[in-house]
Amino acid sequence: TSELKVALESSEAANKYKSQIVATVSHEMIAPLHTIQNCLETSLDALPDNPNNHVLREHHQRALVRSDELNDLINNILIHGKLEANSVKSTLLPLALIPLMRACADKITPYLERNRNRLRLLGDDGTVVSDQMMLNQVINNLLGNACKFTVNGEITLKWWLEAGYLVIEVADTGCGIPKPDLAKIFDSFWQVDMSMTRTYGGIGIG
């Protein structure tokens, strides 16, 4: 029993240390990434929109999309670290549902276009009291995963109010998750395919 206790304490300490390292490294990546994004945006604005610059503008836009993806990944890691440390502070405000959902839909447009997917929004307007940043994070993670694992398909974002709660449902026509792996979907840094040659990217905390 004492050996198991020591092993458990060592494992917990290692996980805590790993989370701290990951969060620190991720935080340090934010500043240079934002500088890269600002330079790309400034350069793109300075490029005349004419046929001679078509290829250059296309490369700039593609680089901006990928830098936005990297920014989202880093933010996911930082939020994950705060959640583990119980240091997330919520700011609760009344939020209009349709503008919120449309903003999330606009955010994932590049992901939709990459795999040629269609997005449907199904829900009525209303107001919910919540933390806008965290709610956006949840919805965008669900939509981002749906886009990543669906090709030439349809994704549906549906929401409704029920007994004072906001219920959000995301469905897609993608590959899905094998039933034996469903119990693991909330495990940190886990994916169905964990190999270095896996088809789908990501870090498994979406």
Backbone as JSON Lines, residues from 0, in Angstrom:
{"i":0,"aa":"T","n":[0.83,-1.21,0.0],"ca":[0.0,0.0,0.0],"c":[0.87,1.26,0.0]}
{"i":1,"aa":"S","n":[1.91,1.25,0.82],"ca":[2.79,2.43,0.9],"c":[3.5,2.66,-0.43]}
{"i":2,"aa":"E","n":[3.9,1.57,-1.13],"ca":[4.56,1.71,-2.42],"c":[3.61,2.31,-3.46]}
{"i":3,"aa":"L","n":[2.34,1.87,-3.43],"ca":[1.34,2.43,-4.35],"c":[1.12,3.91,-4.08]}
{"i":4,"aa":"K","n":[1.11,4.27,-2.79],"ca":[0.91,5.67,-2.42],"c":[2.05,6.54,-2.93]}
{"i":5,"aa":"V","n":[3.28,6.04,-2.77],"ca":[4.46,6.79,-3.25],"c":[4.41,6.93,-4.77]}
{"i":6,"aa":"A","n":[4.04,5.84,-5.44],"ca":[3.96,5.86,-6.91],"c":[2.91,6.86,-7.37]}
{"i":7,"aa":"L","n":[1.75,6.88,-6.67],"ca":[0.67,7.81,-7.03],"c":[1.11,9.24,-6.82]}
{"i":8,"aa":"E","n":[1.75,9.52,-5.67],"ca":[2.21,10.88,-5.39],"c":[3.26,11.33,-6.4]}
{"i":9,"aa":"S","n":[4.14,10.41,-6.81],"ca":[5.16,10.74,-7.8],"c":[4.52,11.04,-9.16]}
{"i":10,"aa":"S","n":[3.51,10.23,-9.49],"ca":[2.81,10.44,-10.76],"c":[2.09,11.78,-10.77]}
{"i":11,"aa":"E","n":[1.42,12.12,-9.68],"ca":[0.71,13.4,-9.59],"c":[1.67,14.58,-9.66]}
{"i":12,"aa":"A","n":[2.83,14.44,-8.99],"ca":[3.83,15.51,-9.02],"c":[4.38,15.68,-10.44]}
{"i":13,"aa":"A","n":[4.6,14.56,-11.13],"ca":[5.12,14.61,-12.5],"c":[4.12,15.28,-13.43]}
{"i":14,"aa":"N","n":[2.83,14.94,-13.26],"ca":[1.79,15.55,-14.09],"c":[1.68,17.05,-13.84]}
{"i":15,"aa":"K","n":[1.79,17.44,-12.57],"ca":[1.72,18.86,-12.22],"c":[2.91,19.6,-12.82]}
{"i":16,"aa":"Y","n":[4.09,19.0,-12.73],"ca":[5.29,19.62,-13.28],"c":[5.19,19.74,-14.79]}
{"i":17,"aa":"K","n":[4.68,18.68,-15.43],"ca":[4.5,18.7,-16.88],"c":[3.54,19.81,-17.29]}
{"i":18,"aa":"S","n":[2.44,19.95,-16.56],"ca":[1.46,20.99,-16.88],"c":[2.06,22.37,-16.74]}
{"i":19,"aa":"Q","n":[2.89,22.56,-15.69],"ca":[3.51,23.86,-15.48],"c":[4.49,24.2,-16.61]}
{"i":20,"aa":"I","n":[5.27,23.2,-17.02],"ca":[6.23,23.41,-18.1],"c":[5.49,23.75,-19.4]}
{"i":21,"aa":"V","n":[4.46,22.96,-19.71],"ca":[3.71,23.18,-20.95],"c":[3.06,24.56,-20.95]}
{"i":22,"aa":"A","n":[2.48,24.95,-19.81],"ca":[1.82,26.26,-19.71],"c":[2.83,27.4,-19.85]}
{"i":23,"aa":"T","n":[4.0,27.24,-19.23],"ca":[5.04,28.28,-19.3],"c":[5.55,28.45,-20.73]}
{"i":24,"aa":"V","n":[5.86,27.31,-21.38],"ca":[6.35,27.37,-22.76],"c":[5.29,27.97,-23.67]}
{"i":25,"aa":"S","n":[4.04,27.56,-23.48],"ca":[2.95,28.08,-24.31],"c":[2.79,29.58,-24.14]}
{"i":26,"aa":"H","n":[2.88,30.05,-22.9],"ca":[2.75,31.48,-22.63],"c":[3.85,32.26,-23.31]}
{"i":27,"aa":"E","n":[5.07,31.72,-23.31],"ca":[6.2,32.41,-23.94],"c":[6.06,32.43,-25.46]}
{"i":28,"aa":"M","n":[5.27,31.53,-26.03],"ca":[5.09,31.48,-27.48],"c":[4.1,32.53,-27.99]}
{"i":29,"aa":"I","n":[3.25,33.02,-27.09],"ca":[2.18,33.94,-27.5],"c":[2.74,35.23,-28.1]}
{"i":30,"aa":"A","n":[3.7,35.86,-27.42],"ca":[4.21,37.16,-27.86],"c":[4.85,37.09,-29.26]}
{"i":31,"aa":"P","n":[5.79,36.16,-29.52],"ca":[6.34,36.11,-30.88],"c":[5.31,35.74,-31.93]}
{"i":32,"aa":"L","n":[4.34,34.91,-31.56],"ca":[3.3,34.54,-32.52],"c":[2.47,35.75,-32.91]}
{"i":33,"aa":"H","n":[2.12,36.58,-31.93],"ca":[1.34,37.78,-32.23],"c":[2.13,38.75,-33.11]}
{"i":34,"aa":"T","n":[3.45,38.81,-32.9],"ca":[4.29,39.65,-33.75],"c":[4.27,39.15,-35.19]}
{"i":35,"aa":"I","n":[4.36,37.83,-35.36],"ca":[4.3,37.23,-36.69],"c":[2.96,37.55,-37.36]}
{"i":36,"aa":"Q","n":[1.86,37.4,-36.61],"ca":[0.54,37.69,-37.15],"c":[0.42,39.15,-37.57]}
{"i":37,"aa":"N","n":[0.91,40.06,-36.74],"ca":[0.83,41.49,-37.06],"c":[1.64,41.81,-38.31]}
{"i":38,"aa":"C","n":[2.81,41.2,-38.44],"ca":[3.65,41.44,-39.62],"c":[2.97,40.91,-40.89]}
{"i":39,"aa":"L","n":[2.36,39.74,-40.78],"ca":[1.66,39.16,-41.93],"c":[0.48,40.04,-42.36]}
{"i":40,"aa":"E","n":[-0.28,40.52,-41.37],"ca":[-1.43,41.36,-41.67],"c":[-1.0,42.68,-42.32]}
{"i":41,"aa":"T","n":[0.07,43.29,-41.77],"ca":[0.58,44.55,-42.32],"c":[1.09,44.35,-43.74]}
{"i":42,"aa":"S","n":[1.81,43.25,-43.94],"ca":[2.34,42.95,-45.28],"c":[1.23,42.69,-46.28]}
{"i":43,"aa":"L","n":[0.2,41.96,-45.83],"ca":[-0.93,41.67,-46.72],"c":[-1.67,42.94,-47.11]}
{"i":44,"aa":"D","n":[-1.86,43.84,-46.14],"ca":[-2.54,45.11,-46.43],"c":[-1.74,45.96,-47.42]}
{"i":45,"aa":"A","n":[-0.42,45.83,-47.38],"ca":[0.43,46.65,-48.25],"c":[0.54,46.09,-49.66]}
{"i":46,"aa":"L","n":[0.14,44.83,-49.84],"ca":[0.21,44.21,-51.17],"c":[-1.0,44.63,-52.01]}
{"i":47,"aa":"P","n":[-0.79,45.3,-53.13],"ca":[-1.93,45.67,-54.0],"c":[-2.69,44.42,-54.44]}
{"i":48,"aa":"D","n":[-4.0,44.52,-54.42],"ca":[-4.84,43.39,-54.81],"c":[-5.01,43.38,-56.32]}
{"i":49,"aa":"N","n":[-4.0,42.82,-57.01],"ca":[-4.06,42.71,-58.46],"c":[-3.5,41.36,-58.88]}
{"i":50,"aa":"P","n":[-3.7,40.96,-60.14],"ca":[-3.26,39.62,-60.59],"c":[-1.77,39.34,-60.36]}
{"i":51,"aa":"N","n":[-0.94,40.37,-60.4],"ca":[0.49,40.16,-60.22],"c":[0.84,39.68,-58.81]}
{"i":52,"aa":"N","n":[-0.01,40.03,-57.85],"ca":[0.26,39.67,-56.45],"c":[-0.65,38.55,-55.95]}
{"i":53,"aa":"H","n":[-1.35,37.91,-56.85],"ca":[-2.32,36.9,-56.44],"c":[-1.68,35.79,-55.61]}
{"i":54,"aa":"V","n":[-0.57,35.25,-56.08],"ca":[0.09,34.14,-55.38],"c":[0.61,34.59,-54.02]}
{"i":55,"aa":"L","n":[1.23,35.77,-53.97],"ca":[1.75,36.28,-52.71],"c":[0.63,36.49,-51.69]}
{"i":56,"aa":"R","n":[-0.47,37.08,-52.11],"ca":[-1.59,37.32,-51.21],"c":[-2.19,36.0,-50.72]}
{"i":57,"aa":"E","n":[-2.23,35.02,-51.6],"ca":[-2.75,33.7,-51.22],"c":[-1.87,33.06,-50.15]}
{"i":58,"aa":"H","n":[-0.55,33.18,-50.31],"ca":[0.37,32.62,-49.31],"c":[0.25,33.36,-47.98]}
{"i":59,"aa":"H","n":[0.1,34.66,-48.03],"ca":[-0.08,35.44,-46.8],"c":[-1.35,35.02,-46.06]}
{"i":60,"aa":"Q","n":[-2.43,34.9,-46.81],"ca":[-3.71,34.52,-46.19],"c":[-3.64,33.12,-45.59]}
{"i":61,"aa":"R","n":[-2.97,32.21,-46.3],"ca":[-2.82,30.85,-45.79],"c":[-1.98,30.85,-44.51]}
{"i":62,"aa":"A","n":[-0.92,31.65,-44.5],"ca":[-0.07,31.74,-43.31],"c":[-0.84,32.33,-42.12]}
{"i":63,"aa":"L","n":[-1.71,33.31,-42.4],"ca":[-2.53,33.9,-41.32],"c":[-3.5,32.88,-40.75]}
{"i":64,"aa":"V","n":[-4.1,32.06,-41.6],"ca":[-5.02,31.02,-41.13],"c":[-4.29,30.04,-40.23]}
{"i":65,"aa":"R","n":[-3.1,29.6,-40.66],"ca":[-2.33,28.63,-39.88],"c":[-1.85,29.25,-38.57]}
{"i":66,"aa":"S","n":[-1.49,30.55,-38.59],"ca":[-1.06,31.19,-37.34],"c":[-2.23,31.34,-36.38]}
{"i":67,"aa":"D","n":[-3.44,31.54,-36.91],"ca":[-4.64,31.58,-36.06],"c":[-4.87,30.21,-35.42]}
{"i":68,"aa":"E","n":[-4.64,29.14,-36.18],"ca":[-4.79,27.8,-35.63],"c":[-3.79,27.57,-34.5]}
{"i":69,"aa":"L","n":[-2.54,28.0,-34.72],"ca":[-1.52,27.85,-33.68],"c":[-1.89,28.66,-32.44]}
{"i":70,"aa":"N","n":[-2.43,29.84,-32.64],"ca":[-2.86,30.67,-31.52],"c":[-3.96,29.98,-30.73]}
{"i":71,"aa":"D","n":[-4.9,29.34,-31.43],"ca":[-5.97,28.6,-30.76],"c":[-5.42,27.43,-29.96]}
{"i":72,"aa":"L","n":[-4.45,26.72,-30.53],"ca":[-3.84,25.59,-29.82],"c":[-3.16,26.05,-28.53]}
{"i":73,"aa":"I","n":[-2.42,27.15,-28.62],"ca":[-1.72,27.66,-27.45],"c":[-2.73,28.11,-26.39]}
{"i":74,"aa":"N","n":[-3.8,28.79,-26.81],"ca":[-4.82,29.22,-25.85],"c":[-5.49,28.02,-25.18]}
{"i":75,"aa":"N","n":[-5.71,26.96,-25.94],"ca":[-6.28,25.74,-25.35],"c":[-5.38,25.19,-24.25]}
{"i":76,"aa":"I","n":[-4.07,25.16,-24.51],"ca":[-3.13,24.66,-23.51],"c":[-3.13,25.55,-22.27]}
{"i":77,"aa":"L","n":[-3.14,26.87,-22.48],"ca":[-3.13,27.79,-21.34],"c":[-4.4,27.66,-20.5]}
{"i":78,"aa":"I","n":[-5.55,27.56,-21.16],"ca":[-6.8,27.4,-20.43],"c":[-6.83,26.06,-19.71]}
{"i":79,"aa":"H","n":[-6.32,25.0,-20.37],"ca":[-6.25,23.69,-19.73],"c":[-5.43,23.76,-18.44]}
{"i":80,"aa":"G","n":[-4.28,24.47,-18.5],"ca":[-3.46,24.61,-17.31],"c":[-4.16,25.37,-16.2]}
{"i":81,"aa":"K","n":[-4.9,26.42,-16.56],"ca":[-5.64,27.18,-15.55],"c":[-6.76,26.35,-14.94]}
{"i":82,"aa":"L","n":[-7.42,25.54,-15.76],"ca":[-8.49,24.69,-15.25],"c":[-7.94,23.66,-14.26]}
{"i":83,"aa":"E","n":[-6.79,23.09,-14.6],"ca":[-6.17,22.11,-13.71],"c":[-5.76,22.75,-12.39]}
{"i":84,"aa":"A","n":[-5.35,24.02,-12.45],"ca":[-4.9,24.71,-11.25],"c":[-6.04,25.43,-10.53]}
{"i":85,"aa":"N","n":[-7.27,25.26,-11.05],"ca":[-8.45,25.93,-10.46],"c":[-8.25,27.44,-10.37]}
{"i":86,"aa":"S","n":[-7.62,28.03,-11.4],"ca":[-7.35,29.46,-11.36],"c":[-8.1,30.23,-12.45]}
{"i":87,"aa":"V","n":[-9.15,29.63,-13.0],"ca":[-9.94,30.31,-14.02],"c":[-10.96,31.23,-13.33]}
{"i":88,"aa":"K","n":[-10.95,32.49,-13.7],"ca":[-11.9,33.45,-13.14],"c":[-12.96,33.76,-14.19]}
{"i":89,"aa":"S","n":[-14.2,33.5,-13.87],"ca":[-15.29,33.71,-14.82],"c":[-15.83,35.13,-14.73]}
{"i":90,"aa":"T","n":[-16.19,35.66,-15.89],"ca":[-16.87,36.95,-15.96],"c":[-18.25,36.7,-16.57]}
{"i":91,"aa":"L","n":[-19.26,36.71,-15.73],"ca":[-20.61,36.36,-16.17],"c":[-21.37,37.59,-16.65]}
{"i":92,"aa":"L","n":[-21.84,37.5,-17.9],"ca":[-22.58,38.6,-18.51],"c":[-23.75,38.04,-19.33]}
{"i":93,"aa":"P","n":[-24.82,38.81,-19.53],"ca":[-25.89,38.37,-20.43],"c":[-25.37,38.33,-21.88]}
{"i":94,"aa":"L","n":[-25.6,37.21,-22.56],"ca":[-25.11,37.04,-23.93],"c":[-26.28,36.69,-24.85]}
{"i":95,"aa":"A","n":[-26.39,37.41,-25.97],"ca":[-27.4,37.1,-26.98],"c":[-26.93,35.89,-27.78]}
{"i":96,"aa":"L","n":[-27.79,34.9,-27.95],"ca":[-27.37,33.62,-28.5],"c":[-27.04,33.66,-29.99]}
{"i":97,"aa":"I","n":[-27.91,34.24,-30.81],"ca":[-27.68,34.2,-32.26],"c":[-26.38,34.93,-32.65]}
{"i":98,"aa":"P","n":[-26.11,36.15,-32.14],"ca":[-24.82,36.78,-32.47],"c":[-23.63,35.95,-31.98]}
{"i":99,"aa":"L","n":[-23.78,35.3,-30.83],"ca":[-22.71,34.46,-30.29],"c":[-22.41,33.29,-31.22]}
{"i":100,"aa":"M","n":[-23.46,32.59,-31.65],"ca":[-23.3,31.42,-32.51],"c":[-22.77,31.82,-33.89]}
{"i":101,"aa":"R","n":[-23.24,32.95,-34.41],"ca":[-22.76,33.4,-35.72],"c":[-21.28,33.78,-35.66]}
{"i":102,"aa":"A","n":[-20.86,34.38,-34.55],"ca":[-19.44,34.72,-34.39],"c":[-18.58,33.46,-34.36]}
{"i":103,"aa":"C","n":[-19.06,32.41,-33.7],"ca":[-18.34,31.14,-33.67],"c":[-18.29,30.52,-35.06]}
{"i":104,"aa":"A","n":[-19.39,30.63,-35.8],"ca":[-19.43,30.1,-37.17],"c":[-18.43,30.83,-38.06]}
{"i":105,"aa":"D","n":[-18.35,32.16,-37.91],"ca":[-17.4,32.94,-38.7],"c":[-15.96,32.55,-38.38]}
{"i":106,"aa":"K","n":[-15.71,32.26,-37.1],"ca":[-14.36,31.91,-36.66],"c":[-13.85,30.64,-37.34]}
{"i":107,"aa":"I","n":[-14.74,29.68,-37.57],"ca":[-14.28,28.39,-38.13],"c":[-14.43,28.31,-39.65]}
{"i":108,"aa":"T","n":[-14.78,29.42,-40.29],"ca":[-14.95,29.4,-41.76],"c":[-13.74,28.81,-42.49]}
{"i":109,"aa":"P","n":[-12.5,29.2,-42.13],"ca":[-11.34,28.6,-42.83],"c":[-11.26,27.08,-42.66]}
{"i":110,"aa":"Y","n":[-11.65,26.58,-41.49],"ca":[-11.64,25.13,-41.25],"c":[-12.7,24.44,-42.11]}
{"i":111,"aa":"L","n":[-13.85,25.09,-42.25],"ca":[-14.91,24.53,-43.09],"c":[-14.45,24.44,-44.54]}
{"i":112,"aa":"E","n":[-13.86,25.52,-45.02],"ca":[-13.45,25.57,-46.43],"c":[-12.36,24.56,-46.75]}
{"i":113,"aa":"R","n":[-11.49,24.31,-45.78],"ca":[-10.36,23.4,-46.05],"c":[-10.84,22.0,-46.41]}
{"i":114,"aa":"N","n":[-11.86,21.51,-45.71],"ca":[-12.37,20.16,-45.98],"c":[-13.7,20.17,-46.73]}
{"i":115,"aa":"R","n":[-14.05,21.35,-47.26],"ca":[-15.25,21.47,-48.1],"c":[-16.52,21.02,-47.36]}
{"i":116,"aa":"N","n":[-16.65,21.5,-46.14],"ca":[-17.82,21.16,-45.32],"c":[-18.84,22.29,-45.32]}
{"i":117,"aa":"R","n":[-20.06,21.96,-44.96],"ca":[-21.15,22.93,-44.82],"c":[-21.57,22.99,-43.35]}
{"i":118,"aa":"L","n":[-21.93,24.17,-42.9],"ca":[-22.36,24.35,-41.51],"c":[-23.79,24.85,-41.45]}
{"i":119,"aa":"R","n":[-24.61,24.2,-40.64],"ca":[-25.99,24.64,-40.4],"c":[-26.11,25.13,-38.97]}
{"i":120,"aa":"L","n":[-26.8,26.25,-38.79],"ca":[-27.09,26.78,-37.46],"c":[-28.57,26.62,-37.19]}
{"i":121,"aa":"L","n":[-28.89,25.92,-36.12],"ca":[-30.3,25.66,-35.77],"c":[-30.54,26.07,-34.32]}
{"i":122,"aa":"G","n":[-31.28,27.15,-34.13],"ca":[-31.57,27.58,-32.77],"c":[-32.26,28.93,-32.78]}
{"i":123,"aa":"D","n":[-32.98,29.2,-31.72],"ca":[-33.7,30.47,-31.6],"c":[-32.85,31.48,-30.82]}
{"i":124,"aa":"D","n":[-33.21,32.74,-30.98],"ca":[-32.52,33.77,-30.22],"c":[-32.96,33.71,-28.77]}
{"i":125,"aa":"G","n":[-32.18,34.27,-27.93],"ca":[-32.46,34.27,-26.5],"c":[-31.25,34.84,-25.79]}
{"i":126,"aa":"T","n":[-31.28,34.82,-24.47],"ca":[-30.17,35.35,-23.69],"c":[-29.77,34.34,-22.63]}
{"i":127,"aa":"V","n":[-28.46,34.21,-22.45],"ca":[-27.94,33.32,-21.41],"c":[-26.86,34.09,-20.65]}
{"i":128,"aa":"V","n":[-26.76,33.84,-19.37],"ca":[-25.72,34.47,-18.56],"c":[-24.54,33.5,-18.48]}
{"i":129,"aa":"S","n":[-23.4,33.93,-19.02],"ca":[-22.24,33.05,-19.07],"c":[-20.97,33.85,-19.25]}
{"i":130,"aa":"D","n":[-19.83,33.16,-19.23],"ca":[-18.55,33.76,-19.53],"c":[-18.34,33.63,-21.04]}
{"i":131,"aa":"Q","n":[-18.31,34.76,-21.75],"ca":[-18.27,34.71,-23.22],"c":[-17.01,34.03,-23.75]}
{"i":132,"aa":"M","n":[-15.85,34.33,-23.17],"ca":[-14.61,33.74,-23.67],"c":[-14.62,32.22,-23.53]}
{"i":133,"aa":"M","n":[-15.06,31.74,-22.36],"ca":[-15.05,30.29,-22.13],"c":[-16.1,29.59,-22.98]}
{"i":134,"aa":"L","n":[-17.27,30.23,-23.14],"ca":[-18.32,29.63,-23.96],"c":[-17.88,29.57,-25.43]}
{"i":135,"aa":"N","n":[-17.26,30.65,-25.91],"ca":[-16.72,30.64,-27.27],"c":[-15.69,29.53,-27.44]}
{"i":136,"aa":"Q","n":[-14.85,29.35,-26.42],"ca":[-13.81,28.32,-26.48],"c":[-14.41,26.93,-26.62]}
{"i":137,"aa":"V","n":[-15.44,26.66,-25.85],"ca":[-16.1,25.35,-25.89],"c":[-16.72,25.1,-27.26]}
{"i":138,"aa":"I","n":[-17.5,26.08,-27.75],"ca":[-18.18,25.92,-29.04],"c":[-17.18,25.78,-30.18]}
{"i":139,"aa":"N","n":[-16.15,26.63,-30.18],"ca":[-15.16,26.59,-31.26],"c":[-14.36,25.29,-31.25]}
{"i":140,"aa":"N","n":[-14.08,24.76,-30.06],"ca":[-13.38,23.48,-29.99],"c":[-14.23,22.36,-30.58]}
{"i":141,"aa":"L","n":[-15.51,22.36,-30.24],"ca":[-16.41,21.33,-30.77],"c":[-16.55,21.44,-32.29]}
{"i":142,"aa":"L","n":[-16.72,22.68,-32.77],"ca":[-16.84,22.89,-34.21],"c":[-15.54,22.58,-34.94]}
{"i":143,"aa":"G","n":[-14.42,22.96,-34.32],"ca":[-13.11,22.69,-34.92],"c":[-12.85,21.2,-35.07]}
{"i":144,"aa":"N","n":[-13.22,20.43,-34.04],"ca":[-13.05,18.97,-34.12],"c":[-13.96,18.39,-35.2]}
{"i":145,"aa":"A","n":[-15.19,18.89,-35.26],"ca":[-16.13,18.4,-36.29],"c":[-15.58,18.68,-37.68]}
{"i":146,"aa":"C","n":[-15.01,19.87,-37.88],"ca":[-14.43,20.22,-39.19],"c":[-13.24,19.34,-39.52]}
{"i":147,"aa":"K","n":[-12.42,19.05,-38.51],"ca":[-11.19,18.3,-38.74],"c":[-11.47,16.86,-39.17]}
{"i":148,"aa":"F","n":[-12.5,16.26,-38.59],"ca":[-12.77,14.85,-38.84],"c":[-13.89,14.61,-39.85]}
{"i":149,"aa":"T","n":[-14.29,15.67,-40.56],"ca":[-15.34,15.56,-41.57],"c":[-14.83,16.12,-42.89]}
{"i":150,"aa":"V","n":[-15.07,15.41,-43.98],"ca":[-14.65,15.85,-45.3],"c":[-15.84,15.77,-46.26]}
{"i":151,"aa":"N","n":[-16.07,16.86,-47.0],"ca":[-17.21,16.92,-47.92],"c":[-18.52,16.55,-47.22]}
{"i":152,"aa":"G","n":[-18.69,17.05,-46.03],"ca":[-19.87,16.67,-45.24],"c":[-20.61,17.86,-44.67]}
{"i":153,"aa":"E","n":[-21.42,17.57,-43.68],"ca":[-22.26,18.6,-43.06],"c":[-22.07,18.6,-41.56]}
{"i":154,"aa":"I","n":[-22.0,19.79,-40.99],"ca":[-21.86,19.97,-39.55],"c":[-23.04,20.81,-39.08]}
{"i":155,"aa":"T","n":[-23.64,20.41,-37.99],"ca":[-24.8,21.12,-37.47],"c":[-24.52,21.62,-36.06]}
{"i":156,"aa":"L","n":[-24.71,22.91,-35.86],"ca":[-24.63,23.51,-34.53],"c":[-26.05,23.85,-34.1]}
{"i":157,"aa":"K","n":[-26.5,23.18,-33.05],"ca":[-27.88,23.35,-32.58],"c":[-27.86,23.77,-31.11]}
{"i":158,"aa":"W","n":[-28.78,24.63,-30.72],"ca":[-28.82,25.06,-29.33],"c":[-30.25,25.37,-28.93]}
{"i":159,"aa":"W","n":[-30.51,25.24,-27.64],"ca":[-31.83,25.59,-27.09],"c":[-31.7,25.79,-25.59]}
{"i":160,"aa":"L","n":[-32.66,26.49,-25.04],"ca":[-32.72,26.72,-23.59],"c":[-33.66,25.7,-22.97]}
{"i":161,"aa":"E","n":[-33.2,25.09,-21.9],"ca":[-34.0,24.04,-21.25],"c":[-33.84,24.15,-19.74]}
{"i":162,"aa":"A","n":[-34.94,24.44,-19.06],"ca":[-34.95,24.56,-17.59],"c":[-33.87,25.52,-17.09]}
{"i":163,"aa":"G","n":[-33.7,26.63,-17.8],"ca":[-32.74,27.63,-17.37],"c":[-31.31,27.39,-17.82]}
{"i":164,"aa":"Y","n":[-31.1,26.31,-18.54],"ca":[-29.75,25.98,-19.02],"c":[-29.66,26.11,-20.54]}
{"i":165,"aa":"L","n":[-28.47,26.44,-21.02],"ca":[-28.21,26.44,-22.45],"c":[-27.67,25.08,-22.84]}
{"i":166,"aa":"V","n":[-28.34,24.43,-23.78],"ca":[-27.9,23.13,-24.28],"c":[-27.34,23.32,-25.68]}
{"i":167,"aa":"I","n":[-26.13,22.83,-25.9],"ca":[-25.46,22.97,-27.2],"c":[-25.19,21.57,-27.75]}
{"i":168,"aa":"E","n":[-25.52,21.39,-29.02],"ca":[-25.31,20.09,-29.66],"c":[-24.59,20.3,-30.99]}
{"i":169,"aa":"V","n":[-23.48,19.62,-31.18],"ca":[-22.75,19.65,-32.44],"c":[-22.76,18.26,-33.03]}
{"i":170,"aa":"A","n":[-23.24,18.14,-34.27],"ca":[-23.28,16.85,-34.96],"c":[-22.57,16.99,-36.29]}
{"i":171,"aa":"D","n":[-21.95,15.89,-36.75],"ca":[-21.28,15.94,-38.05],"c":[-21.43,14.59,-38.74]}
{"i":172,"aa":"T","n":[-21.08,14.59,-40.01],"ca":[-21.17,13.36,-40.82],"c":[-19.79,12.74,-41.01]}
{"i":173,"aa":"G","n":[-18.87,13.03,-40.09],"ca":[-17.5,12.54,-40.18],"c":[-17.33,11.12,-39.71]}
{"i":174,"aa":"C","n":[-16.07,10.77,-39.45],"ca":[-15.71,9.38,-39.15],"c":[-16.16,8.92,-37.77]}
{"i":175,"aa":"G","n":[-16.39,9.86,-36.84],"ca":[-16.84,9.48,-35.51],"c":[-15.72,8.89,-34.65]}
{"i":176,"aa":"I","n":[-16.09,8.42,-33.46],"ca":[-15.14,7.83,-32.51],"c":[-15.56,6.39,-32.26]}
{"i":177,"aa":"P","n":[-14.65,5.42,-32.36],"ca":[-15.0,4.02,-32.09],"c":[-15.58,3.86,-30.68]}
{"i":178,"aa":"K","n":[-16.6,3.03,-30.53],"ca":[-17.26,2.86,-29.24],"c":[-16.31,2.51,-28.1]}
{"i":179,"aa":"P","n":[-15.3,1.63,-28.33],"ca":[-14.4,1.3,-27.22],"c":[-13.61,2.5,-26.69]}
{"i":180,"aa":"D","n":[-13.5,3.56,-27.5],"ca":[-12.71,4.73,-27.1],"c":[-13.55,5.87,-26.53]}
{"i":181,"aa":"L","n":[-14.86,5.74,-26.52],"ca":[-15.72,6.84,-26.08],"c":[-15.46,7.24,-24.63]}
{"i":182,"aa":"A","n":[-15.09,6.26,-23.8],"ca":[-14.87,6.55,-22.38],"c":[-13.63,7.42,-22.15]}
{"i":183,"aa":"K","n":[-12.79,7.56,-23.17],"ca":[-11.53,8.3,-23.01],"c":[-11.58,9.73,-23.53]}
{"i":184,"aa":"I","n":[-12.73,10.17,-24.05],"ca":[-12.75,11.45,-24.76],"c":[-12.44,12.65,-23.87]}
{"i":185,"aa":"F","n":[-12.56,12.51,-22.55],"ca":[-12.22,13.62,-21.67],"c":[-10.83,13.48,-21.06]}
{"i":186,"aa":"D","n":[-10.06,12.47,-21.49],"ca":[-8.68,12.32,-21.02],"c":[-7.8,13.39,-21.66]}
{"i":187,"aa":"S","n":[-6.95,14.0,-20.87],"ca":[-6.08,15.06,-21.39],"c":[-5.0,14.5,-22.31]}
{"i":188,"aa":"F","n":[-4.74,15.22,-23.37],"ca":[-3.68,14.88,-24.33],"c":[-3.86,13.47,-24.9]}
{"i":189,"aa":"W","n":[-5.09,13.13,-25.18],"ca":[-5.38,11.79,-25.74],"c":[-6.11,11.93,-27.07]}
{"i":190,"aa":"Q","n":[-5.75,11.07,-28.03],"ca":[-6.47,10.94,-29.29],"c":[-6.58,9.46,-29.64]}
{"i":191,"aa":"V","n":[-7.54,9.13,-30.49],"ca":[-7.7,7.74,-30.9],"c":[-6.4,7.22,-31.51]}
{"i":192,"aa":"D","n":[-5.82,8.01,-32.4],"ca":[-4.55,7.64,-33.03],"c":[-3.46,8.51,-32.41]}
{"i":193,"aa":"M","n":[-2.58,7.91,-31.6],"ca":[-1.54,8.66,-30.91],"c":[-0.18,8.53,-31.59]}
{"i":194,"aa":"S","n":[-0.15,7.9,-32.76],"ca":[1.12,7.68,-33.44],"c":[1.65,8.98,-34.05]}
{"i":195,"aa":"M","n":[2.95,9.02,-34.32],"ca":[3.57,10.2,-34.92],"c":[3.16,10.36,-36.39]}
{"i":196,"aa":"T","n":[2.61,9.3,-36.97],"ca":[2.21,9.34,-38.38],"c":[0.7,9.48,-38.53]}
{"i":197,"aa":"R","n":[0.02,9.93,-37.48],"ca":[-1.43,10.01,-37.51],"c":[-1.92,10.99,-38.58]}
{"i":198,"aa":"T","n":[-3.1,10.72,-39.07],"ca":[-3.68,11.53,-40.14],"c":[-4.13,12.9,-39.65]}
{"i":199,"aa":"Y","n":[-4.68,12.95,-38.42],"ca":[-5.26,14.19,-37.91],"c":[-4.34,14.81,-36.87]}
{"i":200,"aa":"G","n":[-4.18,16.12,-36.94],"ca":[-3.34,16.83,-35.99],"c":[-4.09,17.15,-34.71]}
{"i":201,"aa":"G","n":[-3.48,17.99,-33.88],"ca":[-4.1,18.37,-32.62],"c":[-3.34,17.8,-31.44]}
{"i":202,"aa":"I","n":[-3.69,18.3,-30.23],"ca":[-2.97,17.88,-29.04],"c":[-3.86,17.12,-28.05]}
{"i":203,"aa":"G","n":[-5.12,16.92,-28.4],"ca":[-5.96,16.06,-27.56],"c":[-6.55,16.7,-26.31]}
{"i":204,"aa":"I","n":[-6.71,18.03,-26.32],"ca":[-7.4,18.65,-25.18],"c":[-8.56,19.51,-25.65]}
{"i":205,"aa":"G","n":[-8.97,19.34,-26.92],"ca":[-10.06,20.14,-27.45],"c":[-11.38,19.89,-26.75]}
